Coordinates of C-alpha atoms in Angstrom, one line a residue:
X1 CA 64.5 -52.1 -22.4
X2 CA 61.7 -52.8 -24.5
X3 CA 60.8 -50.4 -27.6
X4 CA 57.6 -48.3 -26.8
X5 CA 56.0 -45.2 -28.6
X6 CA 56.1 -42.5 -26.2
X7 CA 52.8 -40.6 -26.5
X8 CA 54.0 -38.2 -24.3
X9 CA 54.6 -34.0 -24.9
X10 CA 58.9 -34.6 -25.1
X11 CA 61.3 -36.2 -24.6
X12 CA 59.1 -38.0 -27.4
X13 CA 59.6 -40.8 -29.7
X14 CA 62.5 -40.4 -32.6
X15 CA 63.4 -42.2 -35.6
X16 CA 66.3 -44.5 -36.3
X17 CA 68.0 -42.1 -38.1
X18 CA 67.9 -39.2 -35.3
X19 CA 69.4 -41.9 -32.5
X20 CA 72.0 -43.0 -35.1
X21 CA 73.2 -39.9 -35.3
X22 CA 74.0 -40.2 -31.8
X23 CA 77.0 -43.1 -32.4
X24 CA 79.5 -40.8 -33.4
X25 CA 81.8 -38.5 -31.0
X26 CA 82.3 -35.1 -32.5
X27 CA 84.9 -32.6 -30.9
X28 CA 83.2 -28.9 -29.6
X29 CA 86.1 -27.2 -31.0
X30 CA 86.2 -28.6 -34.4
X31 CA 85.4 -26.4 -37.3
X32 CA 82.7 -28.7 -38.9
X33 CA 80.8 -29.3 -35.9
X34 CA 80.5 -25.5 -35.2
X35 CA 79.2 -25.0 -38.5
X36 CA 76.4 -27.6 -37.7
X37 CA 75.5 -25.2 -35.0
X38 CA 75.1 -22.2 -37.1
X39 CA 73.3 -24.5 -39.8
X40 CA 71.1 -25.1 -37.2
X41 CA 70.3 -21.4 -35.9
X42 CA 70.2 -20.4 -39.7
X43 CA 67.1 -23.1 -40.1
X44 CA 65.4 -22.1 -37.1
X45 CA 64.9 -18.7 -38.1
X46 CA 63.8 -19.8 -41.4
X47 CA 61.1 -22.0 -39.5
X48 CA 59.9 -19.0 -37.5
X49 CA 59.6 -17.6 -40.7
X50 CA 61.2 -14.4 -40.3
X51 CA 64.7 -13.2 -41.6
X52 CA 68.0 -13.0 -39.6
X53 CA 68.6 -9.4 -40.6
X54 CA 66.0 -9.1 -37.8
X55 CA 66.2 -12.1 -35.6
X56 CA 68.6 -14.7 -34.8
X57 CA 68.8 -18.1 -33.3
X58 CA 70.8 -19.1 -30.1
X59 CA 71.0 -22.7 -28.6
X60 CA 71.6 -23.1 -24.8
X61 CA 72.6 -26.1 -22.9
X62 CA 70.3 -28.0 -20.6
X63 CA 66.4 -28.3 -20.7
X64 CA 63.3 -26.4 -21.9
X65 CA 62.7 -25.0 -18.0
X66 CA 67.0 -23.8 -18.4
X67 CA 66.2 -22.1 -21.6
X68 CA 63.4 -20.3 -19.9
X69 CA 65.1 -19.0 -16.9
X70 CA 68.0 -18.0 -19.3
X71 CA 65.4 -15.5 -21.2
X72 CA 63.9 -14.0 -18.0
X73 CA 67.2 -13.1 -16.3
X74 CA 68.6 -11.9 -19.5
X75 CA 65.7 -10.1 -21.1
X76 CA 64.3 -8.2 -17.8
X77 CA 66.4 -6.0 -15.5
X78 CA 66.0 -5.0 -12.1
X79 CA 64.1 -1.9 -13.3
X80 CA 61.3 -3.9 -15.5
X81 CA 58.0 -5.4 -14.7
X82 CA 57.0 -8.2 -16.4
X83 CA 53.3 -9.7 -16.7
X84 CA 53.1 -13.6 -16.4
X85 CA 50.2 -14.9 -18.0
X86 CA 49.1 -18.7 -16.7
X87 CA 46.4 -21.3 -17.2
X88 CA 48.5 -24.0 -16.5
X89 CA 51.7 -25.5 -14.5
X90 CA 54.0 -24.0 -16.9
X91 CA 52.9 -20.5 -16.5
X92 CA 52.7 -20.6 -13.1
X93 CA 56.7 -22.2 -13.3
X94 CA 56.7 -18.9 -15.1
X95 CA 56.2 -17.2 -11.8
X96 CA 58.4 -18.9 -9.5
X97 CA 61.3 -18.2 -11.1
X98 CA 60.4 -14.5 -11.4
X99 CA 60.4 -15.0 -7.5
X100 CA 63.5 -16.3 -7.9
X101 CA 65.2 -14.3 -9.7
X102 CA 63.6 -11.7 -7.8
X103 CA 61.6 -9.7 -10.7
X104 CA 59.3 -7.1 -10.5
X105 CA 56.3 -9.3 -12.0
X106 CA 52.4 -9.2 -11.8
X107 CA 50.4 -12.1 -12.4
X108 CA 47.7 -12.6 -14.9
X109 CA 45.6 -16.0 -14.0
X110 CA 42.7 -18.2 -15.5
X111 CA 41.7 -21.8 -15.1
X112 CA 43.3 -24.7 -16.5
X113 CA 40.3 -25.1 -19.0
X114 CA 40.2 -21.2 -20.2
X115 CA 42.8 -19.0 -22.3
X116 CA 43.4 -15.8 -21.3
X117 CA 42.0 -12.9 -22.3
X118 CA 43.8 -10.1 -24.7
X119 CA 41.0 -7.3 -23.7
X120 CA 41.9 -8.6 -20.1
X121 CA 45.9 -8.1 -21.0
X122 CA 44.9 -4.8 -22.5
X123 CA 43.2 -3.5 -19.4
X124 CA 46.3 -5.0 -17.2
X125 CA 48.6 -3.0 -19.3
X126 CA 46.0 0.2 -19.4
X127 CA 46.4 0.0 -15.3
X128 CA 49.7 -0.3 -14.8
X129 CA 52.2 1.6 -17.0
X130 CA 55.2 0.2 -15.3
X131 CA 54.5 -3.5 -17.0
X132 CA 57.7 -3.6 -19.5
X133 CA 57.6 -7.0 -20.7
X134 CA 54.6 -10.2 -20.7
X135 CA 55.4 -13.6 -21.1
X136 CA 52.5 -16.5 -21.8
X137 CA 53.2 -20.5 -22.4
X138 CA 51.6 -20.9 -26.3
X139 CA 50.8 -24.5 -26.0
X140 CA 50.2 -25.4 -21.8
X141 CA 50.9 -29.3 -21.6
X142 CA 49.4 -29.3 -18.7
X143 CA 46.2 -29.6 -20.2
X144 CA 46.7 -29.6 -24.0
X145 CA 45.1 -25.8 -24.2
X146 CA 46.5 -23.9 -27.4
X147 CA 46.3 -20.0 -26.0
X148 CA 45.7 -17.2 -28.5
X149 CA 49.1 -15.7 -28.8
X150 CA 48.0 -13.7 -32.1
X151 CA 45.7 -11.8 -30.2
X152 CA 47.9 -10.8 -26.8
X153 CA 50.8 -9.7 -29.7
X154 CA 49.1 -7.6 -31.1
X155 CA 47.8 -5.8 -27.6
X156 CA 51.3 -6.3 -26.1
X157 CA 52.9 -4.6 -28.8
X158 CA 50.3 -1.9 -29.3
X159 CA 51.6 -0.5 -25.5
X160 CA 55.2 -1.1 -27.0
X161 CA 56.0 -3.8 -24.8
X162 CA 58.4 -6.8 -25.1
X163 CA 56.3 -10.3 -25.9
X164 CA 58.3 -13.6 -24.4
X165 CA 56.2 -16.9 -25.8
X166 CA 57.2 -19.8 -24.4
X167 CA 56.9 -22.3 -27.3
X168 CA 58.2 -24.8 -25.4
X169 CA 55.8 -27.7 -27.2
X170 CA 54.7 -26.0 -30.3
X171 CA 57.3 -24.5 -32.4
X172 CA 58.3 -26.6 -35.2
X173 CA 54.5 -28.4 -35.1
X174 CA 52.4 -25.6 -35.3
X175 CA 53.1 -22.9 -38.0
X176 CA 54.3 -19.3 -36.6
X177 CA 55.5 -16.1 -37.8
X178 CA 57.2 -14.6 -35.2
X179 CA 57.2 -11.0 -36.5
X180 CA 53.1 -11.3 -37.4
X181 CA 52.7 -12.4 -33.7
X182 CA 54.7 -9.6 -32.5
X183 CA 57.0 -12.2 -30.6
X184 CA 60.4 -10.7 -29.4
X185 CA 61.6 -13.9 -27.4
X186 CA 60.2 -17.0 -29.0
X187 CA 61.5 -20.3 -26.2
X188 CA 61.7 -24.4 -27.4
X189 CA 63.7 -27.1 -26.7
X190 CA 65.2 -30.1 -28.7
X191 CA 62.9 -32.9 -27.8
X192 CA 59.6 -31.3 -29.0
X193 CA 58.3 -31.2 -32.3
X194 CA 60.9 -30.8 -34.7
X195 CA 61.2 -34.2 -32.9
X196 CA 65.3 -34.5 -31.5
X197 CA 66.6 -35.8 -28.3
X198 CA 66.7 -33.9 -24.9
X199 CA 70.0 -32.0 -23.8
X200 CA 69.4 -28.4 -25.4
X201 CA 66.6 -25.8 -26.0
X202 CA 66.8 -22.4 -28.1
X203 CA 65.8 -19.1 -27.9
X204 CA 65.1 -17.0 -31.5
X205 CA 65.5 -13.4 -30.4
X206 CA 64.3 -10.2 -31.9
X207 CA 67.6 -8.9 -32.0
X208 CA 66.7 -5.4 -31.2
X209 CA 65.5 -6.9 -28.7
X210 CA 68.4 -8.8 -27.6
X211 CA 70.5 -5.9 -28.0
X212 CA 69.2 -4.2 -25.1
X213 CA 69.9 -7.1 -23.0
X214 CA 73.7 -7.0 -21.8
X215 CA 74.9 -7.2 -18.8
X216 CA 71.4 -8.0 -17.3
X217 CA 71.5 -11.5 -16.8
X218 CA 71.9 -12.5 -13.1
X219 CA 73.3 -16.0 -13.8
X220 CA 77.0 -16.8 -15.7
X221 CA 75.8 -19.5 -17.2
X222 CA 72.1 -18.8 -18.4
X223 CA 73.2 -15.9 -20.0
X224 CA 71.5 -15.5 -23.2
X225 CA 73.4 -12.1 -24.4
X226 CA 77.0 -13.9 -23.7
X227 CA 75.8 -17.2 -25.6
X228 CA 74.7 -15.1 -28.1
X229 CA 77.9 -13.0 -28.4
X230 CA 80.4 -15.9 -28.2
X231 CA 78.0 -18.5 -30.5
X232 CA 77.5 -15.6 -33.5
X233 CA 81.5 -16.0 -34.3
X234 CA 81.8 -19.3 -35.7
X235 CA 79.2 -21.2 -33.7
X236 CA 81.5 -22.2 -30.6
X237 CA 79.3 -22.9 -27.5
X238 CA 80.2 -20.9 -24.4
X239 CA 80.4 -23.9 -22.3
X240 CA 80.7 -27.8 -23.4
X241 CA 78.0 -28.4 -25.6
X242 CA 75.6 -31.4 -25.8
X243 CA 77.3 -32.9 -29.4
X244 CA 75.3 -35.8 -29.7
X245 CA 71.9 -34.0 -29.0
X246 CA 73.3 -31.1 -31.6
X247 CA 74.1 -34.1 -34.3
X248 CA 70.9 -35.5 -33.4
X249 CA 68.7 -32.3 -33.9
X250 CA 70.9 -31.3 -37.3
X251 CA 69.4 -34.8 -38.6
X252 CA 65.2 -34.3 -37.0
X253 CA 65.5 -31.1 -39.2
X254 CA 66.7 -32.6 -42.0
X255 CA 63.4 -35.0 -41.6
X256 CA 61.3 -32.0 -40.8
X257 CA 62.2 -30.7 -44.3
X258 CA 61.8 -34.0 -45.8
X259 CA 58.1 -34.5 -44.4
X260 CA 57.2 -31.1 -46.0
X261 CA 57.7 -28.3 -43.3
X262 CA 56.2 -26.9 -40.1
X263 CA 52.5 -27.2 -42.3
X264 CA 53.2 -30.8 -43.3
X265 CA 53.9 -31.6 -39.4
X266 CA 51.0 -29.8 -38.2
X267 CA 48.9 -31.4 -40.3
X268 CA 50.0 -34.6 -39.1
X269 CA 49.7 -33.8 -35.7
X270 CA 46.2 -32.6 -36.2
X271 CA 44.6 -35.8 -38.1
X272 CA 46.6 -38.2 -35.4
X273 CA 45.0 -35.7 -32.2
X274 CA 41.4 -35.4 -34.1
X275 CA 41.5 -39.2 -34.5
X276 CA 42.4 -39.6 -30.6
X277 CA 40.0 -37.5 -29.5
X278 CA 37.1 -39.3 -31.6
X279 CA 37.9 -42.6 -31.1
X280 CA 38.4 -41.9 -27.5
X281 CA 34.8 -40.0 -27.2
X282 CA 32.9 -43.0 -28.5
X283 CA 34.5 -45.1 -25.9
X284 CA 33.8 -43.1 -22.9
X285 CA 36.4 -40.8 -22.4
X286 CA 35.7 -36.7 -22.3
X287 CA 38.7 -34.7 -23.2
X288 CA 39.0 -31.8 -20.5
X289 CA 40.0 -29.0 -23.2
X290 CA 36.7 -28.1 -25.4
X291 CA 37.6 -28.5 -29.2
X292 CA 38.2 -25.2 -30.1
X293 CA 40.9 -24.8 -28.0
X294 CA 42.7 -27.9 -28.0
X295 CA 46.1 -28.1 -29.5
X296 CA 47.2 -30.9 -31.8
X297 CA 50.3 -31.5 -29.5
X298 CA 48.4 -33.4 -26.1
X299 CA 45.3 -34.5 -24.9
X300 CA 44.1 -34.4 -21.4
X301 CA 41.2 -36.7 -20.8
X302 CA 39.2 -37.4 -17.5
X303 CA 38.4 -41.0 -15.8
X304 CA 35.7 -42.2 -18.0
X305 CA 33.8 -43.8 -14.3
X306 CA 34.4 -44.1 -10.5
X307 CA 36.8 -46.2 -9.7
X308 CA 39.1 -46.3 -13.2
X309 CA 42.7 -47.3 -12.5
X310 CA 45.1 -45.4 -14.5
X311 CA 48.1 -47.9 -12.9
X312 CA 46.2 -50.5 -14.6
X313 CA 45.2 -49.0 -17.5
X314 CA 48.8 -47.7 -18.2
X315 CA 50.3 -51.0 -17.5
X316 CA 48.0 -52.7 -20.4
X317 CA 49.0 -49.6 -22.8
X318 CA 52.6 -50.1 -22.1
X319 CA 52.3 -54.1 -22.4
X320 CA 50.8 -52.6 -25.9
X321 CA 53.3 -50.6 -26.8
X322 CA 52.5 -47.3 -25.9
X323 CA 53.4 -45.2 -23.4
X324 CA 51.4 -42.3 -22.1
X325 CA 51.2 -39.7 -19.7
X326 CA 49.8 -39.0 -16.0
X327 CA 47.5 -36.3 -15.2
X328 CA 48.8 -33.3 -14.3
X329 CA 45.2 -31.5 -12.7
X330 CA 44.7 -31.4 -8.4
X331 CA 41.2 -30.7 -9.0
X332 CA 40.0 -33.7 -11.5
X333 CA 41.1 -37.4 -12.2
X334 CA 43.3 -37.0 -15.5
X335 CA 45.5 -38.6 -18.0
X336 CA 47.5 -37.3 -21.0
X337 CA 47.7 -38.6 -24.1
X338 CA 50.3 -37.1 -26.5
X339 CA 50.5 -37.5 -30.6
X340 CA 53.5 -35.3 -31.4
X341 CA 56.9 -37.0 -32.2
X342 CA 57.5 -40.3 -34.6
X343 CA 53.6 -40.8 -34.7
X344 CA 51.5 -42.1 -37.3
X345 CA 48.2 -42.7 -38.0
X346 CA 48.6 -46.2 -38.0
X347 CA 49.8 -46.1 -34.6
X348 CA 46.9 -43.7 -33.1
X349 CA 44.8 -46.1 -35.1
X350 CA 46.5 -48.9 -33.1
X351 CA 46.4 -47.1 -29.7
X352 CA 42.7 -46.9 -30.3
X353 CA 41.8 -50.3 -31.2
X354 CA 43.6 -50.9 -28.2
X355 CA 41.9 -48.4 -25.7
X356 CA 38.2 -49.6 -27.0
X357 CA 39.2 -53.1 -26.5
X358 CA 40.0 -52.7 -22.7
X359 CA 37.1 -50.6 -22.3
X360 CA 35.3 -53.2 -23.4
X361 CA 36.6 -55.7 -21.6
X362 CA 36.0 -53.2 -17.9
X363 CA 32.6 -52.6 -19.5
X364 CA 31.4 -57.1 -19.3
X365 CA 33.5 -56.3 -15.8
X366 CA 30.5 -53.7 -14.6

């Protein structure tokens, strides 16, 4: 296979020192790979920034969607009610696993190209007293929107209610304190921005929070209380762990430190996505999200005119080098372009050189 940036939202495109990592074969039961996995819940806390006298870090096996469904049938039992906030496909994935799983749940909606509203959340929770836990996506892929978790914290947890945030495609990129945003169940996953391979995601858990959580879980394997129990020890996974991914993530956060943190990241993130979206302007290309609300992580953008091919226009980008993204909207033509991952400058600089070129070209075309 040919070598292509992936300007996609994860899995995403990795340095040679992350897939090297992946040549060795480590042993699950061996002493020095369990302390990599407690190295690595000990840093994730620290990236939340909050302390681990009051949170705590647990990795689970499979992908960002397992990871999710672990925290909804472990954090809320059959007598709960949880409030599902969406504005995008992941939200409303949200949803049907609550139907599932067969939770009590009521459902907050707005569309794709609005966030949601905290006066709205307050009035929801004002209504109906029953509502013990809300869950929201912070950064929605589907469209690139970043929503205003800061805000619905602080009205979830003025009603005393539990906060799930799926950060599925922010942490790591965009900077958070999970105690200032009032977050109780903060969700990710491996191949996002702190920029490692797919095979695991992680939960960092209020552990108060957590606490309260055992023996809810309607699944044996997605149990987050049990992972947690078993993993706090000496770092032994419940079940066979994914060793290479693990390796592979130890060394992305060693890089994350080395680039200069979460702030360092985000900022890269930001110039390469501001750069995208002006280029991309200039050249005919309107970007669905409005700027105010756009996360540096992906950008949706419509057809620039009737009767633009995205087969053809992908198959130039990837003969390029670059690999992007399909839309994911019903209502309006789309495509995605992400910027998170091994991304630089130089290469959104490329990309764009690239895009204005072949717009150029189907412009002498018309």
């Amino acid at each position: 296979m040919n070598t292509y940036k992936l300007l996609t939202p994860g899995p995403l495109t990795t340095t040679e020192a992350v897939k090297k990592e992946m040549l060795v074969d480590r042993c699950t039961w061996d002493d020095d790979y369990k302390q990599v996995t407690q190295e690595i819940r000990k840093q994730l806390v620290a990236i939340a920034q909050v302390n681990d006298t009051d949170y705590t870090a647990i990795l689970m096996q499979g992908s960002g969607s397992f990871v999710v469904e672990s925290v909804l049938t472990t954090a809320i039992g059959n007598a709960d009610k949880v409030l599902i906030i969406t504005n995008g496909a992941y939200g409303e994935r949200i949803v049907e696993m609550a139907t599932v799983l067969q939770l009590q749940h009521v459902v907050y909606s707005v569309p794709y190209h609005e966030q949601p509203s905290p006066l709205e959340v307050q009035a929801i929770l004002e209504k109906d007293a029953a509502i013990t836990h809300v869950a929201i996506v912070h950064c929605e892929t589907t469209t690139g929107i970043l929503n205003p978790i800061d805000e619905i914290g602080k009205v979830v947890k003025s009603f005393n209610k539990t906060f799930i945030v799926d950060a599925m495609s922010s942490f790591g990129g965009v900077p958070m304190n999970l105690s200032n945003m009032q977050i109780d169940f903060l969700i990710s996953s491996a191949n996002k921005c702190i920029q490692g391979v797919p095979g695991f995601g992680f939960v960092v858990a209020k552990i108060e929070a957590l606490e309260k959580c055992k023996g809810q879980a309607k699944s044996v394997a997605l149990d987050l209380y049990k992972q947690w129990e078993v993993m706090s020890v000496d770092g032994k996974w419940r079940f066979t762990s994914p060793t290479h991914v693990v390796a592979a993530f130890a060394k992305a956060l060693e890089e994350l430190a080395v680039e200069g943190g979460v702030a360092a990241r985000y900022k890269r993130y930001a110039k390469n996505n501001q750069l995208l979206r002006d280029r991309l302007s200039r050249c005919g290309f309107k970007a669905y999200i409005s700027a105010e609300m756009q996360s540096p992580i992906i950008t949706t953008f419509l057809y620039p005119y009737e009767g633009f091919s995205f087969e053809h226009f992908y198959h130039e980008m990837k003969q390029a080098g670059f690999v992007i993204y399909p839309g994911k909207l019903t209502e309006f033509d789309t495509f995605r372009i992400g910027n998170i991952g091994d991304v630089h400058e130089e290469d959104m600089t490329t990309l764009c050189h690239v895009i204005e070129n072949y717009m150029a070209v189907k412009n002498n075309e018309n």
